[in-house]
Amino acid sequence: MKKTLLLLIAIVCMSMPVDAVSYIYRGRSTYSSDIIATFDGKYLYSGRSTYSSDIVYTWDGRYLYSGRSNYSSDILYTWDGRYLYDGRSTYSSNIICSWDGRYVYSGRSSYSSDIILSVVGKYVYRGRSSYSSDILYTVTGRVPVPVLLAVM
């Protein structure tokens, strides 16, 4: 019985789709020549590369680290799901920006005049805009907000 259960679990796990690599493109483009960053769920790479020498940031779901590091001394930002903090701090005085599911606001604000980015589908727009001329990035796949902000 245990062997059968383990075999079933293994088959289910192998048939589940693996998270694909996500790309961040400049503007509205999806040409490979316009890829500015690649994200594999843990590492953000420069350009289309996935070589360890091209790792710019490491993401663990809460902290964004410089390079391939996961040392506390290399923490650049802390994320709590709503606020992005400078360094390892979670003090309100260290809030860089806030996120409400669609908009990124400057600091702790939630005023429409303080919107710095809009994320709609696969596009990241400048400010509160949704005009195609204001598209900063096109994102394929899942890229967490702190990682996306680090690209900027």
C-alpha positions as semicolon CSV with decimal commas, in nm:
position;residue;x (nm);y (nm);z (nm)
1;M;0,000;0,000;0,000
2;K;0,279;0,244;0,091
3;K;0,464;0,170;-0,233
4;T;0,147;0,229;-0,436
5;L;0,082;0,558;-0,260
6;L;0,441;0,673;-0,315
7;L;0,419;0,574;-0,682
8;L;0,096;0,773;-0,725
9;I;0,248;1,079;-0,556
10;A;0,555;1,053;-0,780
11;I;0,340;1,027;-1,094
12;V;0,128;1,327;-0,993
13;C;0,436;1,536;-0,910
14;M;0,602;1,448;-1,240
15;S;0,290;1,539;-1,437
16;M;0,254;1,880;-1,275
17;P;0,380;2,165;-1,491
18;V;0,712;2,312;-1,387
19;D;0,717;2,688;-1,350
20;A;0,864;2,824;-1,667
21;V;1,124;3,091;-1,682
22;S;0,976;3,442;-1,694
23;Y;1,108;3,719;-1,914
24;I;1,092;4,094;-1,871
25;Y;1,095;4,281;-2,201
26;R;1,159;4,647;-2,268
27;G;0,836;4,828;-2,363
28;R;0,560;4,641;-2,543
29;S;0,802;4,411;-2,724
30;T;0,832;4,035;-2,694
31;Y;1,135;4,005;-2,920
32;S;1,423;3,813;-2,768
33;S;1,652;4,106;-2,841
34;D;1,441;4,320;-2,602
35;I;1,470;4,089;-2,299
36;I;1,620;4,292;-2,017
37;A;1,592;4,028;-1,744
38;T;1,511;3,661;-1,686
39;F;1,352;3,530;-1,365
40;D;1,344;3,161;-1,275
41;G;1,151;3,187;-0,949
42;K;1,459;3,239;-0,735
43;Y;1,719;3,429;-0,937
44;L;1,694;3,737;-1,154
45;Y;1,945;3,725;-1,437
46;S;2,069;4,000;-1,662
47;G;1,925;3,974;-2,012
48;R;1,823;3,634;-2,146
49;S;2,096;3,450;-1,957
50;T;2,051;3,186;-1,689
51;Y;2,420;3,152;-1,612
52;S;2,514;3,185;-1,247
53;S;2,765;3,456;-1,338
54;D;2,474;3,672;-1,463
55;I;2,267;3,659;-1,142
56;V;2,175;4,012;-1,036
57;Y;1,938;3,936;-0,745
58;T;1,821;3,641;-0,536
59;W;1,458;3,622;-0,420
60;D;1,335;3,400;-0,136
61;G;0,975;3,520;-0,109
62;R;1,047;3,777;0,162
63;Y;1,392;3,918;0,097
64;L;1,566;4,039;-0,215
65;Y;1,942;3,985;-0,194
66;S;2,224;4,132;-0,395
67;G;2,370;3,883;-0,642
68;R;2,361;3,513;-0,563
69;S;2,386;3,571;-0,190
70;N;2,143;3,478;0,084
71;Y;2,337;3,640;0,367
72;S;2,148;3,885;0,586
73;S;2,416;4,145;0,520
74;D;2,323;4,136;0,149
75;I;1,949;4,202;0,193
76;L;1,848;4,495;-0,026
77;Y;1,471;4,489;0,032
78;T;1,214;4,324;0,258
79;W;0,863;4,244;0,131
80;D;0,556;4,175;0,343
81;G;0,300;4,138;0,064
82;R;0,197;4,502;0,069
83;Y;0,501;4,712;0,152
84;L;0,856;4,709;0,020
85;Y;1,106;4,814;0,286
86;D;1,462;4,932;0,250
87;G;1,705;4,669;0,377
88;R;1,600;4,422;0,645
89;S;1,384;4,673;0,829
90;T;1,007;4,660;0,863
91;Y;0,971;5,003;1,020
92;S;0,717;5,228;0,854
93;S;0,985;5,494;0,812
94;N;1,169;5,254;0,578
95;I;0,880;5,188;0,340
96;I;0,989;5,251;-0,017
97;C;0,658;5,174;-0,186
98;S;0,326;4,999;-0,137
99;W;0,122;4,762;-0,353
100;D;-0,255;4,714;-0,369
101;G;-0,275;4,441;-0,632
102;R;-0,276;4,675;-0,931
103;Y;-0,089;4,992;-0,842
104;V;0,251;5,063;-0,692
105;Y;0,246;5,378;-0,478
106;S;0,535;5,589;-0,366
107;G;0,607;5,531;0,002
108;R;0,318;5,438;0,228
109;S;0,069;5,639;0,026
110;S;-0,252;5,515;-0,132
111;Y;-0,338;5,841;-0,311
112;S;-0,387;5,819;-0,686
113;S;-0,145;6,110;-0,731
114;D;0,130;5,890;-0,580
115;I;0,092;5,597;-0,822
116;I;0,426;5,526;-0,984
117;L;0,336;5,204;-1,171
118;S;0,028;5,018;-1,287
119;V;0,040;4,644;-1,345
120;V;-0,234;4,521;-1,576
121;G;-0,204;4,168;-1,709
122;K;0,138;4,123;-1,863
123;Y;0,208;4,497;-1,894
124;V;0,370;4,741;-1,653
125;Y;0,268;5,102;-1,719
126;R;0,418;5,431;-1,611
127;G;0,200;5,596;-1,345
128;R;-0,175;5,534;-1,351
129;S;-0,183;5,505;-1,727
130;S;-0,308;5,215;-1,936
131;Y;-0,210;5,367;-2,271
132;S;0,011;5,150;-2,488
133;S;0,252;5,442;-2,524
134;D;0,313;5,426;-2,146
135;I;0,411;5,057;-2,132
136;L;0,748;5,027;-1,960
137;Y;0,775;4,647;-1,954
138;T;0,606;4,336;-2,086
139;V;0,630;4,040;-1,850
140;T;0,577;3,678;-1,944
141;G;0,513;3,444;-1,654
142;R;0,513;3,530;-1,285
143;V;0,747;3,790;-1,146
144;P;0,691;3,915;-0,787
145;V;0,649;4,290;-0,744
146;P;0,977;4,338;-0,549
147;V;1,174;4,163;-0,823
148;L;0,997;4,368;-1,088
149;L;1,075;4,690;-0,901
150;A;1,439;4,588;-0,874
151;V;1,458;4,581;-1,254
152;M;1,371;4,948;-1,261
